[in-house]
Coordinates of C-alpha atoms in Angstrom, one line a residue:
Chain A
M1 CA 191.0 203.3 -145.6
S2 CA 193.7 200.8 -144.7
K3 CA 192.8 197.5 -143.1
L4 CA 194.5 198.7 -139.9
Q5 CA 192.4 201.9 -139.9
E6 CA 189.3 199.7 -140.5
L7 CA 190.3 197.7 -137.4
V8 CA 190.7 200.9 -135.4
H9 CA 187.2 202.0 -136.6
A10 CA 185.7 198.6 -135.7
I11 CA 187.0 198.7 -132.2
E12 CA 186.0 202.3 -131.6
N13 CA 182.5 201.4 -132.7
G14 CA 182.3 198.1 -130.8
E15 CA 182.0 195.9 -133.9
T16 CA 183.2 192.7 -132.3
K17 CA 182.8 190.3 -135.3
Q18 CA 184.3 192.7 -137.7
A19 CA 187.2 193.4 -135.4
A20 CA 188.1 189.8 -135.1
G21 CA 188.0 189.3 -138.9
L22 CA 190.0 192.5 -139.5
V23 CA 192.8 191.4 -137.1
Q24 CA 193.2 188.4 -139.3
E25 CA 193.1 190.5 -142.5
V26 CA 195.7 192.9 -141.2
L27 CA 197.9 190.0 -140.2
D28 CA 197.5 188.6 -143.7
E29 CA 198.7 191.9 -145.1
G30 CA 202.0 191.3 -143.2
V31 CA 201.6 194.0 -140.6
A32 CA 203.7 193.1 -137.5
P33 CA 201.4 191.8 -134.7
I34 CA 203.0 194.1 -132.2
D35 CA 202.1 197.1 -134.4
I36 CA 198.5 195.9 -134.8
L37 CA 198.3 195.8 -131.0
N38 CA 200.0 199.1 -130.2
K39 CA 199.3 201.3 -133.3
G40 CA 195.8 199.9 -133.9
M41 CA 194.0 198.4 -131.0
I42 CA 195.4 200.1 -128.0
E43 CA 195.2 203.5 -129.7
A44 CA 191.6 202.7 -130.6
M45 CA 190.8 202.1 -127.0
A46 CA 192.6 205.3 -126.0
V47 CA 190.1 207.1 -128.3
V48 CA 187.2 205.2 -126.7
G49 CA 188.5 206.2 -123.2
E50 CA 188.7 209.8 -124.3
K51 CA 185.2 209.8 -125.7
F52 CA 183.9 208.3 -122.4
K53 CA 185.7 210.9 -120.4
N54 CA 184.2 213.6 -122.5
D55 CA 180.6 212.2 -122.2
E56 CA 180.5 211.4 -125.9
I57 CA 179.9 207.8 -125.2
F58 CA 178.6 206.0 -122.1
I59 CA 179.1 202.7 -120.3
A60 CA 177.2 200.5 -122.8
E61 CA 179.1 201.9 -125.8
M62 CA 182.4 201.6 -123.9
L63 CA 181.7 198.0 -123.0
V64 CA 181.0 196.9 -126.6
A65 CA 184.3 198.6 -127.7
A66 CA 186.2 196.8 -124.9
R67 CA 184.6 193.5 -126.0
A68 CA 185.6 194.1 -129.6
M69 CA 189.2 194.8 -128.4
K70 CA 189.2 191.6 -126.3
R71 CA 188.0 189.5 -129.2
G72 CA 190.7 191.0 -131.4
V73 CA 193.4 190.3 -128.8
E74 CA 192.3 186.7 -128.7
I75 CA 192.9 186.4 -132.4
L76 CA 196.2 188.3 -132.2
T77 CA 197.7 186.7 -129.1
P78 CA 199.0 183.4 -130.8
H79 CA 200.9 185.7 -133.3
L80 CA 202.6 187.7 -130.6
T81 CA 204.7 184.8 -129.3
G82 CA 208.3 185.7 -129.7
E83 CA 207.6 189.4 -129.7
G84 CA 209.1 189.7 -126.2
N85 CA 207.1 190.8 -123.2
I86 CA 204.2 192.7 -124.6
S87 CA 202.6 193.5 -121.3
R88 CA 202.9 197.0 -120.0
G89 CA 202.8 195.7 -116.5
K90 CA 200.6 193.9 -114.0
V91 CA 197.6 195.4 -112.2
V92 CA 195.6 194.0 -109.3
M93 CA 192.0 195.0 -109.2
G94 CA 189.3 194.5 -106.6
T95 CA 186.1 196.0 -105.0
V96 CA 186.5 196.5 -101.3
S97 CA 185.0 194.3 -98.6
G98 CA 181.4 194.8 -97.9
D99 CA 180.8 196.1 -101.5
L100 CA 179.3 193.7 -104.1
H101 CA 179.3 196.1 -107.0
D102 CA 181.5 195.1 -109.9
I103 CA 180.6 197.1 -113.0
G104 CA 182.9 200.1 -112.2
K105 CA 185.8 197.8 -111.3
N106 CA 185.1 195.6 -114.4
L107 CA 185.1 198.7 -116.7
V108 CA 188.4 199.9 -115.3
T109 CA 189.7 196.3 -115.7
L110 CA 188.6 196.2 -119.4
M111 CA 190.2 199.6 -120.1
I112 CA 193.4 198.8 -118.3
E113 CA 193.7 195.5 -120.1
S114 CA 193.0 197.3 -123.4
A115 CA 195.9 199.6 -122.6
G116 CA 198.2 196.6 -122.6
F117 CA 198.3 195.6 -118.9
E118 CA 197.9 192.1 -117.4
V119 CA 195.1 192.3 -114.8
V120 CA 194.6 190.1 -111.8
D121 CA 190.9 190.5 -110.9
L122 CA 190.3 189.7 -107.2
G123 CA 186.5 190.2 -107.7
V124 CA 184.2 191.9 -105.2
D125 CA 183.9 192.0 -101.4
V126 CA 187.7 191.7 -101.2
P127 CA 189.3 192.0 -97.7
A128 CA 192.5 193.8 -97.0
V129 CA 194.5 190.6 -96.5
K130 CA 193.7 189.5 -100.1
F131 CA 194.8 192.8 -101.6
V132 CA 198.1 192.6 -99.5
E133 CA 198.6 189.0 -100.6
A134 CA 198.2 189.9 -104.3
A135 CA 200.4 193.0 -103.9
S136 CA 203.2 190.9 -102.6
D137 CA 203.8 189.6 -106.2
P138 CA 207.0 191.5 -107.2
E139 CA 205.6 192.0 -110.8
V140 CA 202.7 194.0 -109.6
N141 CA 202.9 197.7 -110.6
I142 CA 199.5 199.0 -109.6
V143 CA 196.9 197.9 -107.1
G144 CA 193.4 199.2 -108.0
V145 CA 190.8 199.5 -105.2
S146 CA 187.2 200.2 -106.0
S147 CA 184.2 201.2 -103.8
L148 CA 180.8 202.2 -105.0
L149 CA 179.1 202.9 -101.7
T150 CA 179.7 205.8 -99.3
T151 CA 179.4 203.2 -96.6
T152 CA 182.3 201.1 -97.8
M153 CA 184.7 204.0 -98.0
P154 CA 186.1 203.1 -94.5
A155 CA 186.9 199.7 -95.9
M156 CA 188.9 201.4 -98.7
K157 CA 190.8 203.4 -96.1
E158 CA 191.6 200.2 -94.2
I159 CA 192.8 198.4 -97.3
V160 CA 195.0 201.3 -98.4
A161 CA 196.5 201.5 -94.9
A162 CA 197.3 197.8 -95.0
L163 CA 198.9 198.2 -98.5
N164 CA 200.9 201.1 -97.2
E165 CA 202.4 198.8 -94.6
C166 CA 203.7 196.3 -97.2
S167 CA 207.4 195.8 -97.3
N168 CA 207.4 196.1 -101.1
R169 CA 205.2 199.3 -101.1
K170 CA 207.7 201.2 -103.2
N171 CA 207.2 198.7 -106.0
F172 CA 203.6 199.5 -106.7
K173 CA 201.1 202.4 -106.9
I174 CA 197.7 202.4 -105.2
M175 CA 194.9 203.5 -107.5
V176 CA 191.4 204.2 -106.0
G177 CA 188.1 205.0 -107.6
G178 CA 184.3 204.6 -107.5
A179 CA 181.3 206.9 -107.4
P180 CA 181.8 208.5 -104.0
I181 CA 185.6 208.7 -104.1
T182 CA 187.4 212.0 -104.7
Q183 CA 190.9 213.2 -105.1
E184 CA 190.7 214.7 -101.6
F185 CA 189.7 211.3 -100.1
C186 CA 192.5 209.6 -102.1
D187 CA 195.0 212.0 -100.6
K188 CA 193.6 211.6 -97.1
I189 CA 193.9 207.8 -97.0
G190 CA 197.3 207.7 -98.6
A191 CA 196.6 206.3 -102.0
D192 CA 198.7 207.4 -105.0
I193 CA 196.2 207.8 -107.9
Y194 CA 192.6 208.8 -108.2
T195 CA 190.7 208.9 -111.4
S196 CA 187.1 209.7 -111.9
D197 CA 186.4 207.3 -114.9
A198 CA 187.7 204.2 -116.5
G199 CA 189.3 205.9 -119.5
S200 CA 191.3 208.2 -117.2
A201 CA 192.2 205.1 -115.1
A202 CA 193.8 203.5 -118.1
E203 CA 195.7 206.7 -119.0
A204 CA 196.9 207.1 -115.4
A205 CA 198.0 203.4 -115.3
V206 CA 200.1 204.0 -118.5
A207 CA 201.6 207.1 -117.0
A208 CA 202.4 205.4 -113.7
V209 CA 204.6 202.6 -115.0
Chain B
M1 CA 142.1 222.6 -95.4
I2 CA 143.1 220.3 -98.2
T3 CA 144.2 216.7 -97.6
P4 CA 147.8 215.6 -98.0
R5 CA 146.6 213.8 -101.1
E6 CA 145.2 216.9 -102.7
N7 CA 148.3 218.8 -101.6
Y8 CA 150.6 216.1 -103.2
I9 CA 148.6 216.1 -106.4
I10 CA 149.3 219.9 -106.8
A11 CA 153.0 219.2 -106.5
I12 CA 153.2 216.3 -108.9
H13 CA 151.5 218.4 -111.5
G14 CA 154.1 221.1 -111.1
G15 CA 152.2 223.4 -108.9
K16 CA 153.1 225.1 -105.6
P17 CA 151.3 223.1 -102.8
Q18 CA 150.2 224.4 -99.4
W19 CA 153.1 222.6 -97.8
I20 CA 155.9 220.3 -99.0
P21 CA 154.6 216.8 -99.4
D22 CA 156.5 213.9 -98.0
F23 CA 157.1 210.8 -100.2
W24 CA 156.8 208.4 -97.3
E25 CA 154.2 210.0 -95.1
D26 CA 151.7 211.2 -97.7
T27 CA 151.3 208.2 -99.9
N28 CA 149.7 204.7 -100.2
M29 CA 152.3 202.7 -101.9
L30 CA 150.8 199.8 -103.8
P31 CA 153.4 197.7 -105.6
F32 CA 151.9 195.6 -108.5
N33 CA 154.6 193.0 -108.0
K34 CA 152.4 191.4 -105.3
Y35 CA 151.0 189.5 -108.3
E36 CA 154.4 188.8 -109.7
L37 CA 156.7 187.5 -107.0
K38 CA 156.5 184.1 -105.5
P39 CA 158.3 183.0 -102.3
I40 CA 160.9 180.3 -102.7
E41 CA 163.3 178.9 -100.2
D42 CA 165.2 180.8 -97.5
G43 CA 163.1 183.9 -97.6
L44 CA 164.0 184.5 -101.3
T45 CA 161.4 185.4 -103.9
Q46 CA 161.4 184.8 -107.7
D47 CA 159.6 186.8 -110.4
F48 CA 158.1 185.5 -113.6
F49 CA 161.4 186.0 -115.5
G50 CA 163.1 183.5 -113.2
I51 CA 165.0 186.3 -111.4
T52 CA 165.7 185.5 -107.7
Y53 CA 165.5 188.3 -105.2
M54 CA 166.7 188.8 -101.7
G55 CA 164.5 191.6 -100.5
N56 CA 164.7 194.1 -103.4
M57 CA 168.1 193.0 -104.7
P58 CA 168.7 190.3 -107.3
V59 CA 170.8 187.3 -106.3
H60 CA 173.6 187.6 -108.9
S61 CA 174.7 184.0 -108.5
R62 CA 171.3 182.9 -109.8
R63 CA 171.0 184.9 -113.0
P64 CA 168.4 183.0 -115.0
W65 CA 169.2 184.0 -118.6
K66 CA 172.3 183.1 -120.6
E67 CA 171.3 185.3 -123.5
I68 CA 168.8 188.0 -124.2
S69 CA 166.5 185.7 -126.3
D70 CA 166.0 183.6 -123.1
W71 CA 163.2 185.9 -122.1
R72 CA 161.1 184.0 -124.6
K73 CA 161.2 180.9 -122.3
Y74 CA 159.2 182.7 -119.6
T75 CA 155.5 183.5 -119.4
F76 CA 154.0 186.7 -118.2
P77 CA 151.4 186.4 -115.4
D78 CA 147.9 185.9 -116.5
L79 CA 146.1 188.8 -114.9
T80 CA 142.7 187.5 -115.9
E81 CA 143.2 184.8 -113.3
I82 CA 143.2 187.3 -110.4
D83 CA 139.9 187.9 -108.6
W84 CA 139.9 191.6 -109.2
E85 CA 136.6 192.3 -107.5
A86 CA 138.1 190.8 -104.3
E87 CA 141.2 192.9 -104.9
E88 CA 139.2 196.0 -105.3
K89 CA 137.5 195.4 -102.0
Y90 CA 140.9 194.8 -100.4
Y91 CA 142.3 198.0 -101.7
K92 CA 139.2 199.9 -100.5
E93 CA 139.9 198.6 -97.0
I94 CA 143.7 199.4 -96.9
I95 CA 143.9 202.6 -98.8
D96 CA 143.9 205.8 -96.8
P97 CA 141.9 208.2 -99.1
T98 CA 143.6 211.3 -97.5
K99 CA 147.0 210.2 -98.9
L100 CA 148.2 209.9 -102.5
I101 CA 147.6 206.6 -104.2
R102 CA 150.7 205.4 -106.0
C103 CA 150.9 202.1 -107.9
D104 CA 154.3 200.8 -108.8
V105 CA 154.2 198.9 -112.0
G106 CA 156.8 196.8 -113.8
G107 CA 158.9 195.7 -110.9
H108 CA 162.5 196.8 -111.6
G109 CA 161.7 198.3 -114.9
L110 CA 162.8 197.7 -118.5
L111 CA 166.5 198.1 -118.2
L112 CA 167.1 196.8 -114.7
T113 CA 165.0 193.6 -115.4
L114 CA 167.4 192.9 -118.3
A115 CA 170.4 193.6 -116.0
N116 CA 169.0 191.4 -113.2
A117 CA 168.4 188.5 -115.6
L118 CA 171.5 188.7 -117.6
G119 CA 174.0 190.7 -115.5
F120 CA 174.7 194.4 -116.0
E121 CA 177.5 194.1 -118.5
D122 CA 175.7 191.6 -120.8
A123 CA 172.5 193.6 -120.5
L124 CA 174.2 196.8 -121.6
V125 CA 176.1 195.1 -124.4
S126 CA 172.9 193.5 -125.6
L127 CA 171.4 197.0 -126.1
I128 CA 173.9 197.6 -128.8
E129 CA 174.8 194.2 -130.2
E130 CA 171.3 192.6 -130.1
D131 CA 169.0 195.6 -130.3
D132 CA 166.4 193.7 -132.4
E133 CA 165.9 191.1 -129.6
V134 CA 166.0 193.8 -127.0
L135 CA 163.2 195.6 -128.8
A136 CA 161.2 192.4 -129.0
F137 CA 161.6 192.0 -125.2
L138 CA 160.7 195.6 -124.5
R139 CA 157.6 195.3 -126.7
A140 CA 156.4 192.2 -124.9
Y141 CA 157.2 193.6 -121.4
T142 CA 155.6 197.0 -122.2
D143 CA 152.5 195.3 -123.4
Y144 CA 152.3 193.4 -120.1
M145 CA 152.9 196.6 -118.1
K146 CA 150.1 198.3 -120.1
E147 CA 147.8 195.5 -119.1
C148 CA 148.8 196.0 -115.5
I149 CA 148.0 199.7 -115.8
H150 CA 144.5 198.9 -117.2
Y151 CA 143.8 196.7 -114.2
A152 CA 145.3 199.2 -111.8
A153 CA 143.2 202.0 -113.2
K154 CA 140.0 200.0 -113.0
Y155 CA 140.4 198.3 -109.6
I156 CA 143.0 200.3 -107.6
K157 CA 142.3 203.8 -109.1
P158 CA 145.7 205.3 -108.3
D159 CA 146.6 209.0 -108.7
E160 CA 150.0 208.0 -110.0
I161 CA 151.7 205.2 -111.9
S162 CA 155.3 204.8 -110.9
I163 CA 157.9 203.0 -113.1
C164 CA 161.5 202.2 -112.3
E165 CA 164.0 203.3 -115.0
D166 CA 167.5 202.9 -113.8
T167 CA 169.3 204.2 -116.9
S168 CA 171.9 206.0 -114.9
N169 CA 174.4 205.5 -112.0
A170 CA 175.2 208.2 -109.5
R171 CA 177.7 209.8 -111.8
G172 CA 175.8 209.6 -115.1
P173 CA 174.3 207.5 -117.8
F174 CA 174.7 203.8 -118.5
L175 CA 173.7 204.4 -122.1
S176 CA 173.7 207.3 -124.6
K177 CA 170.7 209.5 -125.2
E178 CA 170.5 208.0 -128.7
T179 CA 170.3 204.5 -127.4
Y180 CA 167.6 205.6 -124.9
R181 CA 165.6 207.3 -127.7
K182 CA 165.9 204.3 -129.9
L183 CA 165.1 201.5 -127.4
F184 CA 163.4 202.8 -124.3
R185 CA 161.7 206.1 -125.0
P186 CA 159.0 204.8 -127.3
F187 CA 157.9 202.2 -124.8
M188 CA 158.1 204.6 -121.8
Q189 CA 156.0 207.1 -123.9
E190 CA 153.3 204.5 -124.4
L191 CA 153.2 203.8 -120.7
C192 CA 153.2 207.5 -119.9
D193 CA 150.4 208.2 -122.4
L194 CA 148.3 205.3 -121.0
A195 CA 148.6 206.6 -117.4
H196 CA 147.6 210.1 -118.6
S197 CA 144.6 208.6 -120.5
Y198 CA 143.3 207.5 -117.1
N199 CA 144.1 210.9 -115.6
M200 CA 147.0 209.4 -113.6
A201 CA 150.3 211.1 -113.2
F202 CA 153.4 209.3 -114.5
N203 CA 156.4 209.0 -112.2
I204 CA 159.8 207.7 -113.3
H205 CA 162.1 206.4 -110.6
N206 CA 165.9 206.4 -111.2
C207 CA 168.4 205.5 -108.4
G208 CA 171.1 207.3 -110.3
D209 CA 171.5 210.7 -112.0
P210 CA 169.0 210.9 -114.9
Q211 CA 169.5 214.5 -115.7
Y212 CA 170.7 213.9 -119.2
L213 CA 167.1 212.7 -119.9
F214 CA 165.2 215.5 -118.3
E215 CA 164.5 217.3 -121.6
E216 CA 163.3 213.9 -123.0
Y217 CA 161.0 213.5 -120.0
V218 CA 159.6 217.0 -120.5
E219 CA 158.8 216.2 -124.2
M220 CA 157.3 212.9 -123.1
G221 CA 155.0 214.5 -120.6
V222 CA 156.5 212.7 -117.6
N223 CA 155.2 214.3 -114.3
V224 CA 157.6 213.2 -111.6
V225 CA 161.2 212.2 -111.4
N226 CA 161.9 210.2 -108.2
A227 CA 165.1 210.0 -106.1
C228 CA 167.0 212.1 -108.5
N229 CA 170.6 212.9 -107.3
Y230 CA 171.7 216.4 -106.7
S231 CA 173.8 218.2 -109.3
K232 CA 174.4 221.7 -110.5
S233 CA 172.6 220.9 -113.8
L234 CA 169.5 219.9 -111.9
I235 CA 169.4 223.5 -110.5
E236 CA 170.0 224.9 -114.0
F237 CA 167.2 222.7 -115.3
R238 CA 164.8 224.0 -112.7
K239 CA 165.8 227.5 -113.5
K240 CA 165.2 226.9 -117.3
Y241 CA 162.0 224.9 -117.2
G242 CA 160.5 225.8 -113.8
P243 CA 158.7 223.0 -111.9
V244 CA 157.3 221.3 -115.0
L245 CA 159.0 218.1 -113.8
C246 CA 158.2 217.5 -110.1
I247 CA 161.3 216.4 -108.2
E248 CA 161.0 213.8 -105.4
G249 CA 164.3 213.9 -103.5
G250 CA 167.3 215.6 -105.0
W251 CA 169.7 214.7 -102.2
D252 CA 173.4 214.3 -102.8
S253 CA 173.7 210.6 -102.5
Q254 CA 177.5 210.8 -102.9
G255 CA 178.1 213.8 -100.7
P256 CA 179.1 214.2 -97.0
C257 CA 175.6 213.7 -95.7
A258 CA 175.6 210.2 -97.3
M259 CA 178.6 209.0 -95.4
H260 CA 177.8 206.3 -92.9
D261 CA 179.0 208.5 -90.0
A262 CA 177.4 211.8 -91.1
P263 CA 176.6 213.8 -88.0
E264 CA 173.1 215.0 -87.1
E265 CA 173.7 218.6 -88.1
L266 CA 175.0 217.6 -91.5
V267 CA 172.0 215.4 -92.2
K268 CA 169.6 218.1 -91.1
Q269 CA 171.5 220.7 -93.2
S270 CA 171.0 218.4 -96.2
V271 CA 167.2 218.7 -95.7
R272 CA 167.5 222.5 -95.6
D273 CA 169.8 222.5 -98.7
C274 CA 167.3 220.5 -100.7
Y275 CA 164.5 222.8 -99.8
D276 CA 166.6 225.9 -100.7
R277 CA 167.6 224.3 -104.0
Y278 CA 164.2 223.0 -105.3
A279 CA 161.2 223.8 -103.2
A280 CA 160.6 227.5 -103.6
I281 CA 159.1 227.2 -107.1
G282 CA 156.9 224.2 -106.2
G283 CA 156.8 220.8 -107.9
Y284 CA 158.9 219.4 -105.1
V285 CA 158.4 216.4 -102.7
T286 CA 160.7 215.7 -99.8
L287 CA 162.4 212.2 -99.9
G288 CA 165.8 211.8 -98.2
N289 CA 166.3 208.1 -98.5
G290 CA 169.1 208.6 -101.1
I291 CA 171.5 209.2 -98.3
V292 CA 170.2 206.4 -96.1
V293 CA 172.3 203.4 -97.1
G294 CA 174.7 201.1 -95.3
P295 CA 175.2 197.9 -93.5
D296 CA 174.0 199.2 -90.1
P297 CA 170.2 199.4 -89.8
K298 CA 170.4 201.3 -86.5
A299 CA 172.6 204.0 -88.1
M300 CA 170.3 204.1 -91.2
K301 CA 167.2 204.5 -89.0
Q302 CA 168.9 207.3 -87.1
K303 CA 169.4 209.2 -90.4
V304 CA 165.8 208.7 -91.3
T305 CA 164.8 210.1 -87.9
W306 CA 167.0 213.2 -88.4
C307 CA 165.7 213.7 -91.9
Q308 CA 162.1 213.5 -90.8
E309 CA 162.6 215.7 -87.8
E310 CA 164.1 218.4 -89.9
A311 CA 161.6 217.9 -92.7
N312 CA 158.6 218.1 -90.3
R313 CA 160.1 221.2 -88.6
I314 CA 160.2 223.1 -91.9
R315 CA 157.9 221.6 -94.5
F316 CA 154.4 222.4 -93.1
E317 CA 155.0 226.2 -93.1
Y318 CA 157.4 226.3 -96.0
Y319 CA 154.9 228.0 -98.3
G320 CA 153.0 229.9 -95.7
K321 CA 152.2 230.2 -92.0
K322 CA 149.7 227.7 -90.6
S323 CA 147.4 228.1 -87.6
P324 CA 148.0 225.9 -84.5
E325 CA 145.0 223.9 -85.5
E326 CA 146.2 223.4 -89.0
L327 CA 149.6 222.3 -87.7
E328 CA 148.1 219.9 -85.3
M329 CA 146.0 218.4 -88.2
L330 CA 149.1 218.1 -90.4
S331 CA 151.0 216.5 -87.5
N332 CA 148.1 214.0 -87.1
Y333 CA 148.5 213.0 -90.7
T334 CA 152.1 211.8 -90.1
N335 CA 152.7 208.2 -89.1
G336 CA 156.3 208.6 -87.8
V337 CA 159.7 207.1 -88.3
D338 CA 158.8 203.5 -87.4
F339 CA 156.1 203.5 -90.1
I340 CA 158.5 204.9 -92.7
W341 CA 161.3 202.5 -91.7
K342 CA 158.9 199.6 -92.1
I343 CA 158.0 200.7 -95.7
M344 CA 161.7 201.4 -96.5
M345 CA 162.6 197.9 -95.4
I346 CA 159.9 196.4 -97.6
E347 CA 160.7 198.7 -100.6

């Protein structure tokens, strides 16, 4: 097994310490940093996302994989200078006003970051005006809106309506998700993308840009 | 005619009762955390792990632990300091002997206590990255809970021990079955066995969808699964195993009846749907609070009212016709929506 394959294995299995060490070892072997990121780490997280989608792993296992990825990226980042813009795009994420739940939003954030995006995390209990303000950044490709509660779905509708009024609306996609959200609800409120889990959200983000 | 307590006990042991028991109406709910929570400022409370609560919810900005090993800095309550004879007298005065006696032990349970103290993500990660320390915590906390059960059995004499185990969200598990088996199941098994040794039923509460653990629960001898979201696999499970696990609830907490503006007929239909899905074979208790959430207490109470109206219209004669006298007696056992609402707000 090559060191790059070992790195992939370490990330898939959430071995944070090993992942960090292996990034350095793969660099020492002379593998291009951008290849370590794209062919090793991002692909590893795509496998993790797929396993999550297929109920082979669950939130705890996905979180440790994402943390291993994050630690590996920290080691890799200084070596990526000069490789050009390595970000796939910029994503704004937040949980709607009235809703204090963050685990779903954080999971999607981790997976989207792991897929190579820069994420601006607005946090929880975010009003429409904050989403609109963040979406005005011309570099934003996707605005992700999360709601865990059935009772905060109306807030999601209001936020999507406000985003749909943005003058730069054609520049970004609106992604929605959360336990009570469905494709039907996504269509009804005028959002662009609905996914049922964090792995699918990362896939959809890649496809959307 | 049997009492609601006797009727409820039939259901929690997987039998077909004389009418569908009601979680709120037919029980004495006795949370053991009255010995564990102390009031602090601004109406907040704090438990012995240093977790601050507003009502039943942890205050996330005040998470007390930085890492899992911080649990060692805290001391479990000394139950020998409690005047148990006085407590026994108190319980004799407040318990309605015609209703089921349920004792809730262990506060928020093994996993959720970790999550409340550390934050959900750190808690879940610790299960995998620091499993030895998690096991040490679970050992100590389970030993304390066992002590609680011994005291409860001796002085409160409940029919059922209820423990919170939020291992799932509404869509599915937080952790794999393997992780559950390795970390949680052995301790839950000890608690279940201890409850059974005192002839008490064992009830596991899960706010989410715990169906991936149902076969584990059957193996463990768990009697009741509480709250329990609706899903097709729950129906399949009941078809396969029968009422071996009593279901309390089974509402679709993410469905149309859970929306904040769900109309009366939809809410009442949800009651009929649940009875159609689960009640016929027995081992079922009505509990519609899974759809009662939201920021507007008035709207929430309205939903409780609709649920109870429909439940009480159907449940007494669900398993057979009752005489007018029997119906009057059953009606007299109910305390009404204001009573239920008060308990829900405390819970």
